[in-house]
């Protein structure tokens, strides 16, 4: 399967896009990266706080007026709060606690949690051009020191590890390779921490020049099934991307960070809300 890969940071995150070549890429591919982890400031903590459906057939004795099943995802308008004085998002205390207890690991899309002011620098281990195929090879900056994944886990000892990557894999790997590469990452996390591991779905895109939407869907279906088949405890697949999608499965323009790949600040607040809800209800 020939594809191309890319990662770029959305305009609303105000991150510089860097284009680079990759010796292992396939014909016609390109890589867009933003090494955010190399520039994560230690004083990030001083930043102000920014702050499907299933309709089972009712039993024969159930009244016709029984309530329909509750939608899987909450309506963002019911929980997103914005400070009227400065227009910033307000992160509820339980979600703020989640970000402080977790380590967010992945690519430049994952780095958006930090870039939009939601999490502290010591809670993120992410950089552009990173994917499941190469994360274990990288020495990304963590607390101003370059380090590989295992030592970072040993130092941080997070309660939760949120793995969010794949946009740099869909054009460089097969779905089967993606799953096996993820296996190595998950096993490393299990061996070097007591954390609960959450593998996040690859987010939808609007820029179809980057890749085919079917590739993203294929990879998400594959990793979801892989985790269910191979891990019984401490590892879960989580998909919070449905609220970002149009009826056609594309990234909704209101969540487009500027390049049709990356996300807006509002999207990250939806993501953390749904992640928090999933962890509380596990």
XYZ file of N, CA and C in Angstrom:
846
model
N 0.847 -1.175 0.000
C 0.000 0.000 0.000
C 0.885 1.227 0.000
N 0.846 2.025 -1.066
C 1.661 3.229 -1.145
C 0.855 4.402 -0.638
N 1.481 5.158 0.214
C 0.821 6.320 0.767
C 1.833 7.412 0.999
N 1.401 8.519 1.566
C 2.300 9.581 1.956
C 1.940 10.029 3.362
N 2.890 10.608 4.094
C 2.615 10.987 5.471
C 2.904 12.428 5.750
N 2.193 12.996 6.709
C 2.384 14.394 7.016
C 1.928 14.710 8.404
N 2.530 15.723 9.036
C 2.028 16.290 10.279
C 2.308 17.798 10.267
N 1.327 18.599 10.512
C 1.511 20.049 10.545
C 0.693 20.599 11.670
N 1.091 21.707 12.242
C 0.360 22.244 13.374
C -0.617 23.290 12.907
N -1.857 23.234 13.415
C -2.913 24.129 12.974
C -2.647 25.575 13.322
N -3.241 26.460 12.523
C -3.017 27.889 12.704
C -3.508 28.356 14.055
N -4.611 27.783 14.549
C -5.146 28.240 15.820
C -4.269 27.838 16.979
N -3.390 26.900 16.800
C -2.450 26.523 17.848
C -1.197 27.368 17.767
N -1.036 28.149 16.694
C 0.102 29.047 16.499
C 1.422 28.326 16.576
N 1.525 27.215 15.854
C 2.763 26.443 15.862
C 3.335 26.443 14.473
N 4.637 26.576 14.335
C 5.281 26.649 13.031
C 5.284 25.295 12.360
N 4.970 25.279 11.068
C 5.002 24.033 10.302
C 6.364 23.906 9.649
N 6.953 22.745 9.817
C 8.264 22.485 9.245
C 8.132 21.316 8.295
N 8.623 21.465 7.098
C 8.538 20.387 6.118
C 9.900 19.748 5.986
N 9.925 18.402 6.051
C 11.208 17.718 5.982
C 11.073 16.445 5.175
N 12.207 15.948 4.692
C 12.218 14.717 3.928
C 12.483 13.558 4.846
N 12.070 12.391 4.436
C 12.260 11.192 5.250
C 12.789 10.081 4.364
N 13.923 9.506 4.729
C 14.573 8.523 3.867
C 13.777 7.252 3.732
N 12.902 6.978 4.714
C 12.158 5.728 4.656
C 10.791 5.882 4.007
N 10.448 7.083 3.596
C 9.101 7.269 3.078
C 8.913 6.571 1.743
N 7.674 6.303 1.446
C 7.352 5.624 0.203
C 7.212 6.624 -0.926
N 7.102 6.133 -2.118
C 7.054 7.000 -3.298
C 5.933 8.010 -3.167
N 6.286 9.270 -3.446
C 5.279 10.316 -3.450
C 4.897 10.826 -2.079
N 5.561 10.364 -1.001
C 5.158 10.766 0.341
C 5.891 12.014 0.766
N 5.355 12.673 1.785
C 6.015 13.827 2.374
C 5.721 13.853 3.854
N 6.563 14.519 4.614
C 6.409 14.579 6.056
C 6.331 16.034 6.485
N 5.309 16.396 7.222
C 5.204 17.720 7.807
C 5.330 17.539 9.298
N 6.267 18.253 9.907
C 6.469 18.037 11.334
C 6.676 19.341 12.065
N 6.392 19.284 13.367
C 6.673 20.410 14.251
C 7.203 19.829 15.532
N 8.497 19.952 15.792
C 9.082 19.353 16.982
C 8.792 20.211 18.205
N 7.553 20.143 18.639
C 7.127 20.952 19.772
C 7.841 20.543 21.038
N 8.117 19.252 21.213
C 8.717 18.790 22.449
C 10.090 19.398 22.659
N 10.775 19.785 21.571
C 12.102 20.339 21.704
C 12.062 21.772 22.230
N 10.866 22.374 22.246
C 10.767 23.753 22.680
C 9.778 23.940 23.822
N 9.398 22.844 24.476
C 8.444 22.966 25.562
C 9.083 23.721 26.727
N 8.542 24.854 27.135
C 9.141 25.619 28.225
C 8.792 25.040 29.577
N 9.725 25.081 30.507
C 9.460 24.587 31.850
C 8.468 25.482 32.588
N 8.333 26.733 32.150
C 7.424 27.625 32.856
C 6.014 27.528 32.310
N 5.729 26.434 31.572
C 4.386 26.276 31.012
C 3.329 26.269 32.098
N 3.730 25.841 33.333
C 2.758 25.787 34.423
C 2.245 27.172 34.795
N 2.993 28.208 34.431
C 2.582 29.556 34.788
C 1.527 30.102 33.850
N 1.246 29.378 32.768
C 0.226 29.826 31.836
C -1.142 29.786 32.517
N -2.036 30.715 32.209
C -3.355 30.702 32.839
C -4.132 29.463 32.418
N -4.969 28.992 33.321
C -5.801 27.837 33.023
C -6.791 28.179 31.916
N -6.737 27.467 30.853
C -7.757 27.594 29.817
C -8.820 26.562 30.178
N -9.236 27.629 30.869
C -10.115 26.627 31.414
C -11.053 25.986 30.296
N -24.282 6.987 16.654
C -23.777 6.209 17.672
C -24.894 5.908 18.621
N -24.849 6.375 18.752
C -26.148 6.136 19.307
C -26.476 4.667 19.286
N -27.141 4.160 20.318
C -27.550 2.758 20.369
C -29.007 2.720 20.801
N -29.830 2.122 19.992
C -31.247 2.026 20.307
C -31.675 0.564 20.375
N -31.375 -0.110 21.493
C -31.723 -1.524 21.598
C -33.230 -1.732 21.521
N -33.610 -2.858 20.951
C -35.031 -3.190 20.851
C -35.596 -3.392 22.240
N -36.645 -2.664 22.611
C -37.189 -2.798 23.964
C -37.842 -4.159 24.159
N -37.881 -4.585 25.393
C -38.547 -5.844 25.709
C -40.031 -5.711 25.394
N -40.673 -6.851 25.190
C -42.072 -6.840 24.794
C -42.944 -6.124 25.815
N -42.541 -6.205 27.102
C -43.361 -5.609 28.143
C -43.056 -4.132 28.370
N -42.032 -3.607 27.683
C -41.644 -2.213 27.900
C -42.700 -1.278 27.325
N -43.014 -0.213 28.015
C -44.014 0.726 27.490
C -43.472 1.475 26.288
N -44.367 1.914 25.441
C -43.962 2.617 24.236
C -43.318 3.959 24.542
N -43.536 4.478 25.745
C -43.000 5.782 26.109
C -41.617 5.684 26.766
N -40.982 4.502 26.767
C -39.670 4.357 27.395
C -38.662 5.269 26.711
N -37.707 5.807 27.490
C -36.742 6.761 26.963
C -35.741 6.081 26.036
N -35.318 6.748 24.974
C -34.315 6.174 24.075
C -32.960 6.121 24.764
N -32.071 5.320 24.205
C -30.737 5.200 24.778
C -30.028 6.544 24.738
N -29.226 6.811 25.759
C -28.478 8.065 25.825
C -27.349 8.048 24.809
N -27.166 9.138 24.050
C -26.067 9.180 23.081
C -24.723 8.957 23.763
N -23.808 8.358 23.034
C -22.501 8.038 23.596
C -21.716 9.298 23.929
N -21.845 10.340 23.111
C -21.079 11.564 23.309
C -21.982 12.701 23.774
N -21.446 13.510 24.674
C -22.199 14.646 25.187
C -22.180 15.801 24.188
N -23.194 16.639 24.272
C -23.259 17.845 23.447
C -22.282 18.865 24.024
N -21.255 19.270 23.261
C -20.258 20.215 23.787
C -20.859 21.494 24.354
N -21.959 21.950 23.787
C -22.572 23.185 24.259
C -23.093 23.060 25.691
N -23.257 21.820 26.175
C -23.778 21.616 27.528
C -22.684 21.603 28.585
N -21.425 21.488 28.191
C -20.379 21.407 29.217
C -19.192 22.343 28.992
N -18.957 22.816 27.788
C -17.834 23.725 27.570
C -18.158 25.094 28.168
N -17.234 25.571 28.999
C -17.410 26.861 29.657
C -16.323 27.829 29.184
N -16.714 29.056 28.924
C -15.779 30.079 28.467
C -15.834 31.269 29.414
N -14.670 31.725 29.819
C -14.579 32.886 30.697
C -15.059 34.122 29.940
N -16.131 34.763 30.396
C -16.678 35.908 29.659
C -15.749 37.119 29.655
N -14.795 37.165 30.586
C -13.909 38.318 30.685
C -12.798 38.303 29.645
N -12.275 37.082 29.353
C -11.150 37.021 28.409
C -11.340 36.018 27.276
N -12.477 35.324 27.261
C -12.766 34.405 26.173
C -12.018 33.089 26.220
N -11.314 32.820 27.323
C -10.581 31.558 27.427
C -11.492 30.440 27.927
N -11.115 29.220 27.596
C -11.883 28.061 28.041
C -11.570 27.761 29.506
N -12.569 27.300 30.230
C -12.402 26.952 31.636
C -12.376 25.436 31.756
N -11.304 24.913 32.308
C -11.170 23.473 32.490
C -11.694 23.102 33.874
N -12.725 22.261 33.974
C -13.255 21.862 35.278
C -12.179 21.186 36.130
N -12.353 21.234 37.442
C -11.328 20.731 38.347
C -11.024 19.252 38.143
N -12.051 18.436 37.903
C -11.782 17.003 37.731
C -11.007 16.730 36.451
N -11.262 17.529 35.409
C -10.517 17.353 34.165
C -9.100 17.906 34.299
N -8.951 18.975 35.049
C -7.617 19.510 35.315
C -6.789 18.485 36.089
N -7.405 17.824 37.052
C -6.708 16.797 37.826
C -6.274 15.654 36.922
N -7.145 15.282 35.978
C -6.801 14.226 35.035
C -5.551 14.588 34.248
N -5.470 15.819 33.776
C -4.302 16.221 32.988
C -3.025 16.188 33.820
N -3.143 16.482 35.102
C -1.973 16.488 35.979
C -1.515 15.083 36.337
N -2.428 14.125 36.303
C -2.100 12.744 36.663
C -1.717 11.897 35.453
N -1.785 12.472 34.264
C -1.604 11.694 33.044
C -0.380 12.152 32.266
N 0.098 11.264 31.410
C 1.167 11.597 30.479
C 0.599 11.446 29.075
N 0.647 12.528 28.293
C 0.126 12.549 26.935
C 1.283 12.293 25.975
N 1.191 11.207 25.230
C 2.314 10.728 24.423
C 1.897 10.634 22.965
N 2.702 11.220 22.066
C 2.356 11.077 20.655
C 3.023 12.086 19.749
N 2.263 12.524 18.748
C 2.788 13.373 17.681
C 2.391 14.830 17.899
N 2.473 15.643 16.843
C 2.168 17.066 16.992
C 0.688 17.308 17.283
N -0.182 16.416 16.854
C -1.592 16.562 17.205
C -1.762 16.373 18.708
N -1.078 15.393 19.265
C -1.095 15.201 20.718
C -0.504 16.407 21.436
N 0.539 16.999 20.855
C 1.163 18.180 21.455
C 0.193 19.350 21.562
N -0.878 19.297 20.788
C -1.860 20.368 20.836
C -2.488 20.554 22.201
N -2.542 19.486 23.019
C -3.061 19.626 24.374
C -2.248 20.660 25.149
N -0.922 20.614 24.967
C -0.056 21.593 25.623
C -0.119 22.945 24.921
N -0.098 22.924 23.593
C -0.052 24.167 22.825
C -1.263 25.048 23.082
N -2.408 24.453 23.357
C -3.605 25.258 23.606
C -3.744 25.624 25.080
N -2.755 25.269 25.890
C -2.740 25.679 27.282
C -3.464 24.768 28.234
N -3.825 23.560 27.774
C -4.599 22.670 28.624
C -3.747 21.891 29.619
N -2.552 21.465 29.208
C -1.732 20.651 30.094
C -0.350 21.287 30.272
N 0.305 20.913 31.353
C 1.636 21.416 31.652
C 2.685 20.690 30.807
N 3.839 21.300 30.673
C 4.882 20.699 29.844
C 5.319 19.339 30.383
N 5.313 19.161 31.715
C 5.752 17.883 32.272
C 4.727 16.764 32.105
N 3.577 17.111 31.516
C 2.562 16.088 31.265
C 2.501 15.665 29.805
N 3.433 16.168 28.989
C 3.416 15.831 27.571
C 4.769 15.288 27.133
N 4.722 14.257 26.311
C 5.912 13.681 25.698
C 5.530 13.443 24.244
N 5.728 14.472 23.426
C 5.233 14.419 22.055
C 6.044 15.334 21.161
N 6.036 15.033 19.858
C 6.761 15.850 18.884
C 6.263 15.545 17.487
N 6.503 16.475 16.576
C 6.142 16.263 15.187
C 6.950 15.134 14.577
N 6.404 14.508 13.546
C 7.015 13.398 12.801
C 7.060 12.100 13.583
N 6.491 12.079 14.783
C 6.467 10.861 15.589
C 5.255 10.014 15.207
N 5.455 8.718 15.179
C 4.374 7.778 14.941
C 4.631 6.511 15.718
N 3.700 5.583 15.662
C 3.904 4.302 16.339
C 5.120 3.578 15.781
N 5.444 3.855 14.513
C 6.554 3.174 13.868
C 7.920 3.622 14.362
N 7.992 4.805 15.037
C 9.313 5.287 15.440
C 9.378 5.906 16.829
N 8.293 5.920 17.582
C 8.301 6.596 18.871
C 9.377 6.057 19.802
N 9.572 4.754 19.834
C 10.543 4.164 20.755
C 11.982 4.492 20.369
N 12.187 4.961 19.149
C 13.532 5.313 18.713
C 13.884 6.755 19.066
N 12.868 7.566 19.318
C 13.078 8.991 19.543
C 13.603 9.289 20.946
N 14.389 10.374 21.028
C 14.705 10.997 22.299
C 14.048 12.368 22.263
N 12.844 12.435 22.786
C 12.130 13.701 22.814
C 12.413 14.397 24.138
N 12.250 15.696 24.126
C 12.544 16.456 25.331
C 11.443 16.291 26.373
N 11.864 15.986 27.590
C 10.962 15.888 28.721
C 11.630 16.596 29.894
N 11.006 17.633 30.389
C 11.577 18.470 31.446
C 12.966 18.971 31.060
N 13.033 19.454 29.843
C 14.242 20.072 29.290
C 15.409 19.110 29.091
N 15.126 17.809 29.122
C 16.168 16.822 28.897
C 15.713 15.834 27.826
N 16.579 15.514 26.843
C 16.208 14.508 25.860
C 16.179 13.137 26.503
N 15.128 12.390 26.272
C 14.996 11.073 26.902
C 14.101 10.178 26.065
N 14.334 8.893 26.167
C 13.478 7.915 25.500
C 12.262 7.618 26.378
N 11.328 6.906 25.786
C 10.019 6.693 26.400
C 10.102 5.976 27.750
N 10.846 4.879 27.824
C 10.893 4.098 29.060
C 11.406 4.917 30.249
N 12.537 5.614 30.127
C 12.999 6.429 31.252
C 12.017 7.533 31.649
N 11.320 8.087 30.680
C 10.329 9.117 30.991
C 9.199 8.524 31.826
N 8.744 7.349 31.466
C 7.699 6.681 32.238
C 8.164 6.406 33.657
N 9.382 5.941 33.796
C 9.926 5.627 35.117
C 10.022 6.871 35.982
N 10.335 7.989 35.368
C 10.460 9.247 36.104
C 9.092 9.838 36.426
N 8.208 9.845 35.460
C 6.909 10.490 35.638
C 5.941 9.660 36.474
N 5.964 8.337 36.291
C 5.032 7.423 36.962
C 3.602 7.976 36.954
N 3.054 8.183 35.768
C 1.694 8.739 35.672
C 0.636 7.713 36.052
N -0.514 8.219 36.418
C -1.645 7.338 36.700
C -2.249 6.824 35.408
N -2.215 7.657 34.380
C -2.742 7.293 33.064
C -1.728 7.670 31.989
N -1.650 6.850 30.950
C -0.860 7.181 29.766
C -1.827 7.261 28.600
N -1.893 8.427 27.969
C -2.744 8.642 26.801
C -1.863 8.617 25.563
N -2.000 7.592 24.750
C -1.215 7.444 23.524
C -2.060 7.940 22.353
N -1.591 8.989 21.696
C -2.354 9.553 20.578
C -1.405 9.843 19.425
N -1.399 8.953 18.464
C -0.551 9.103 17.279
C -1.142 8.253 16.162
N -0.523 8.314 14.999
C -1.015 7.526 13.877
C -1.071 8.300 12.577
N -1.159 9.638 12.671
C -1.228 10.431 11.452
C 0.062 10.309 10.642
N 1.166 10.032 11.334
C 2.440 9.819 10.649
C 2.677 8.352 10.325
N 1.669 7.524 10.530
C 1.770 6.098 10.218
C 0.917 5.698 9.029
N -0.214 6.388 8.835
C -1.181 5.933 7.839
C -0.619 5.913 6.427
N 0.390 6.732 6.180
C 0.990 6.763 4.849
C 2.320 6.034 4.771
N 2.769 5.496 5.887
C 4.091 4.883 5.937
C 4.063 3.416 6.331
N 2.939 2.922 6.788
C 2.833 1.564 7.305
C 1.529 0.934 6.835
N 1.452 -0.360 6.986
C 0.173 -1.041 6.818
C -0.532 -1.053 8.164
N -1.810 -1.369 8.169
C -2.550 -1.440 9.428
C -1.971 -2.508 10.336
N -1.531 -3.616 9.740
C -0.932 -4.690 10.535
C 0.366 -4.235 11.187
N 1.192 -3.515 10.440
C 2.442 -2.990 10.990
C 2.156 -1.970 12.090
N 1.147 -1.162 11.875
C 0.746 -0.171 12.867
C 0.421 -0.837 14.199
N -0.330 -1.919 14.142
C -0.708 -2.632 15.366
C 0.512 -3.235 16.066
N 1.403 -3.811 15.302
C 2.593 -4.417 15.908
C 3.509 -3.347 16.487
N 3.607 -2.213 15.829
C 4.402 -1.118 16.370
C 3.784 -0.593 17.662
N 2.468 -0.531 17.680
C 1.776 -0.091 18.888
C 1.964 -1.106 20.016
N 2.042 -2.376 19.662
C 2.250 -3.410 20.683
C 3.526 -3.116 21.477
N 4.596 -2.771 20.766
C 5.867 -2.486 21.428
C 5.746 -1.287 22.370
N 4.998 -0.270 21.948
C 4.806 0.916 22.787
C 3.981 0.572 24.026
N 2.897 -0.137 23.818
C 2.026 -0.520 24.938
C 2.786 -1.389 25.930
N 3.516 -2.374 25.438
C 4.265 -3.259 26.325
C 5.328 -2.488 27.105
N 5.949 -1.514 26.461
C 6.926 -0.675 27.160
C 6.252 0.106 28.278
N 5.069 0.629 28.016
C 4.329 1.378 29.030
C 3.923 0.475 30.191
N 3.499 -0.729 29.889
C 3.090 -1.671 30.935
C 4.275 -2.089 31.794
N 5.425 -2.257 31.166
C 6.610 -2.733 31.884
C 7.266 -1.646 32.725
N 7.061 -0.393 32.371
C 7.781 0.691 33.032
C 6.896 1.621 33.855
N 5.647 1.246 34.041
C 4.753 2.047 34.874
C 3.601 1.173 35.350
N 2.863 1.716 36.309
C 1.645 1.063 36.791
C 0.412 1.720 36.188
N 0.616 2.518 35.165
C -0.453 3.337 34.601
C -1.493 2.521 33.843
N -2.682 3.102 33.774
C -3.706 2.624 32.852
C -3.368 3.216 31.486
N -3.447 2.393 30.443
C -3.033 2.813 29.107
C -4.263 3.030 28.236
N -4.355 4.201 27.616
C -5.464 4.509 26.724
C -4.909 4.842 25.346
N -5.265 4.030 24.368
C -4.850 4.252 22.984
C -5.964 5.018 22.289
N -5.665 6.217 21.839
C -6.683 7.101 21.261
C -6.773 6.935 19.745
N -7.971 7.023 19.241
C -8.205 6.908 17.805
C -7.550 8.052 17.044
N -7.086 7.760 15.845
C -6.567 8.795 14.957
C -7.732 9.721 14.599
N -7.503 11.009 14.664
C -8.575 11.971 14.416
C -8.878 12.096 12.923
N -10.085 12.562 12.588
C -10.463 12.704 11.176
C -9.738 13.881 10.528
N -9.771 13.930 9.210
C -9.119 15.007 8.470
C -10.107 15.633 7.490
N -9.766 16.829 7.062
C -10.515 17.518 6.013
C -9.679 17.600 4.745
N -8.372 17.586 4.912
C -7.421 17.685 3.809
C -7.192 16.307 3.182
N -7.944 16.002 2.138
C -7.845 14.677 1.519
C -6.669 14.578 0.554
N -5.918 15.651 0.378
C -4.668 15.554 -0.370
C -3.581 14.911 0.488
N -3.786 14.954 1.788
C -2.838 14.360 2.717
C -2.918 12.836 2.693
N -4.103 12.316 2.833
C -4.301 10.865 2.790
C -5.774 10.569 2.553
N -6.098 9.318 2.359
C -7.485 8.915 2.177
C -8.129 8.668 3.539
N -9.361 9.108 3.657
C -10.089 8.905 4.906
C -10.227 7.415 5.216
N -10.314 6.601 4.191
C -10.465 5.167 4.410
C -9.247 4.567 5.099
N -8.067 5.158 4.886
C -6.879 4.665 5.556
C -6.985 4.896 7.071
N -7.431 6.095 7.447
C -7.588 6.395 8.869
C -8.609 5.460 9.500
N -9.719 5.250 8.830
C -10.744 4.340 9.341
C -10.207 2.916 9.465
N -9.437 2.493 8.477
C -8.857 1.153 8.498
C -7.917 0.977 9.696
N -7.074 1.968 9.916
C -6.120 1.890 11.027
C -6.840 1.913 12.373
N -7.864 2.741 12.497
C -8.618 2.792 13.750
C -9.333 1.470 14.028
N -9.947 0.898 13.015
C -10.622 -0.388 13.192
C -9.622 -1.473 13.580
N -8.449 -1.430 12.962
C -7.433 -2.451 13.220
C -6.897 -2.359 14.643
N -6.551 -1.166 15.097
C -5.967 -1.047 16.433
C -7.009 -1.303 17.518
N -8.263 -0.931 17.258
C -9.329 -1.218 18.218
C -9.484 -2.724 18.413
N -9.556 -3.454 17.309
C -9.702 -4.913 17.386
C -8.456 -5.555 17.990
N -7.299 -5.043 17.641
C -6.031 -5.582 18.143
C -5.957 -5.485 19.666
N -6.331 -4.343 20.205
C -6.275 -4.160 21.652
C -7.284 -5.063 22.348
N -8.468 -5.166 21.787
C -9.492 -6.028 22.382
C -9.049 -7.486 22.399
N -8.347 -7.902 21.367
C -7.926 -9.298 21.251
C -6.684 -9.627 22.078
N -5.842 -8.634 22.343
C -4.536 -8.924 22.927
C -4.324 -8.418 24.351
N -5.207 -7.551 24.839
C -5.002 -6.984 26.171
C -6.293 -7.073 26.975
N -6.195 -7.695 28.135
C -7.376 -7.874 28.970
C -7.469 -6.812 30.058
N -6.331 -6.325 30.540
C -6.318 -5.372 31.636
C -5.380 -4.207 31.343
N -5.707 -3.068 31.916
C -4.875 -1.865 31.909
C -4.713 -1.211 30.536
N -5.313 -1.766 29.509
C -5.178 -1.177 28.173
C -6.562 -1.075 27.531
N -6.887 0.124 27.052
C -8.172 0.324 26.395
C -8.003 1.203 25.172
N -8.832 0.950 24.186
C -8.925 1.824 23.021
C -10.031 2.830 23.302
N -9.774 4.088 22.973
C -10.772 5.123 23.215
C -10.912 5.989 21.961
N -12.148 6.172 21.536
C -12.426 6.978 20.341
C -13.339 8.135 20.734
N -12.762 9.334 20.823
C -13.531 10.528 21.169
C -13.702 11.432 19.958
N -13.474 10.883 18.751
C -13.419 11.720 17.552
C -14.766 11.951 16.878
N -15.792 11.215 17.246
C -17.093 11.373 16.579
C -17.616 12.808 16.610
N -17.471 13.539 17.721
C -17.974 14.920 17.720
C -17.260 15.833 16.740
N -16.088 15.431 16.244
C -15.333 16.259 15.309
C -15.750 16.028 13.860
N -16.604 15.053 13.609
C -16.857 14.595 12.243
C -18.159 15.131 11.649
N -18.120 15.294 10.333
C -19.342 15.559 9.577
C -20.055 14.235 9.341
N -21.229 14.288 8.734
C -21.954 13.060 8.423
C -21.160 12.177 7.464
N -20.260 12.780 6.693
C -19.445 12.013 5.744
C -18.174 11.468 6.392
N -17.961 11.775 7.674
C -16.789 11.275 8.373
C -15.565 12.155 8.272
N -15.706 13.324 7.632
C -14.596 14.261 7.506
C -14.486 15.139 8.752
N -13.350 15.783 8.923
C -13.183 16.739 10.007
C -14.107 17.924 9.760
N -14.947 18.217 10.723
C -15.856 19.360 10.618
C -15.037 20.651 10.569
N -15.429 21.554 9.703
C -14.677 22.794 9.519
C -14.514 23.574 10.824
N -15.481 23.492 11.712
C -15.386 24.253 12.964
C -14.284 23.731 13.875
N -13.787 22.512 13.588
C -12.692 21.957 14.386
C -11.388 21.893 13.593
N -11.373 22.507 12.433
C -10.185 22.528 11.582
C -9.188 23.562 12.097
N -7.997 23.116 12.486
C -6.993 24.014 13.021
C -6.311 24.860 11.973
N -6.634 24.669 10.698
C -6.074 25.523 9.669
C -5.495 24.785 8.484
N -5.106 23.516 8.677
C -4.497 22.760 7.584
C -5.319 21.546 7.189
N -6.488 21.390 7.784
C -7.335 20.244 7.467
C -6.882 18.966 8.149
N -5.908 19.063 9.037
C -5.373 17.893 9.746
C -5.385 18.132 11.251
N -4.861 19.288 11.661
C -4.783 19.598 13.075
C -6.085 20.213 13.579
N -6.167 20.379 14.892
C -7.438 20.672 15.533
C -7.457 22.028 16.231
N -8.650 22.529 16.467
C -8.827 23.778 17.194
C -8.784 23.529 18.698
N -8.659 24.619 19.428
C -8.660 24.524 20.890
C -9.948 23.887 21.393
N -11.061 24.233 20.811
C -12.345 23.661 21.231
C -12.338 22.144 21.102
N -11.722 21.627 20.065
C -11.665 20.182 19.870
C -10.914 19.502 21.012
N -9.855 20.141 21.493
C -9.087 19.540 22.587
C -9.886 19.509 23.887
N -10.723 20.508 24.102
C -11.554 20.496 25.300
C -12.635 19.432 25.205
N -13.129 19.190 24.008
C -14.065 18.076 23.816
C -13.349 16.757 24.085
N -12.132 16.637 23.566
C -11.369 15.406 23.748
C -11.127 15.115 25.221
N -10.689 16.107 25.991
C -10.383 15.853 27.394
C -11.652 15.549 28.184
N -12.761 16.155 27.799
C -14.037 15.845 28.456
C -14.407 14.381 28.230
N -14.309 13.927 26.990
C -14.688 12.550 26.677
C -13.693 11.551 27.270
N -12.405 11.898 27.291
C -11.409 11.019 27.917
C -11.702 10.890 29.412
N -11.969 12.010 30.051
C -12.256 12.000 31.486
C -13.496 11.168 31.785
N -14.514 11.314 30.950
C -15.742 10.557 31.145
C -15.495 9.062 31.000
N -14.688 8.688 30.002
C -14.372 7.280 29.791
C -13.612 6.694 30.972
N -12.636 7.437 31.482
C -11.837 6.944 32.614
C -12.698 6.819 33.865
N -13.576 7.761 34.097
C -14.442 7.689 35.285
C -15.426 6.533 35.207
N -15.840 6.175 34.002
C -16.862 5.138 33.820
C -16.292 3.769 33.491
N -14.976 3.626 33.586
C -14.354 2.339 33.192
C -14.801 1.220 34.126
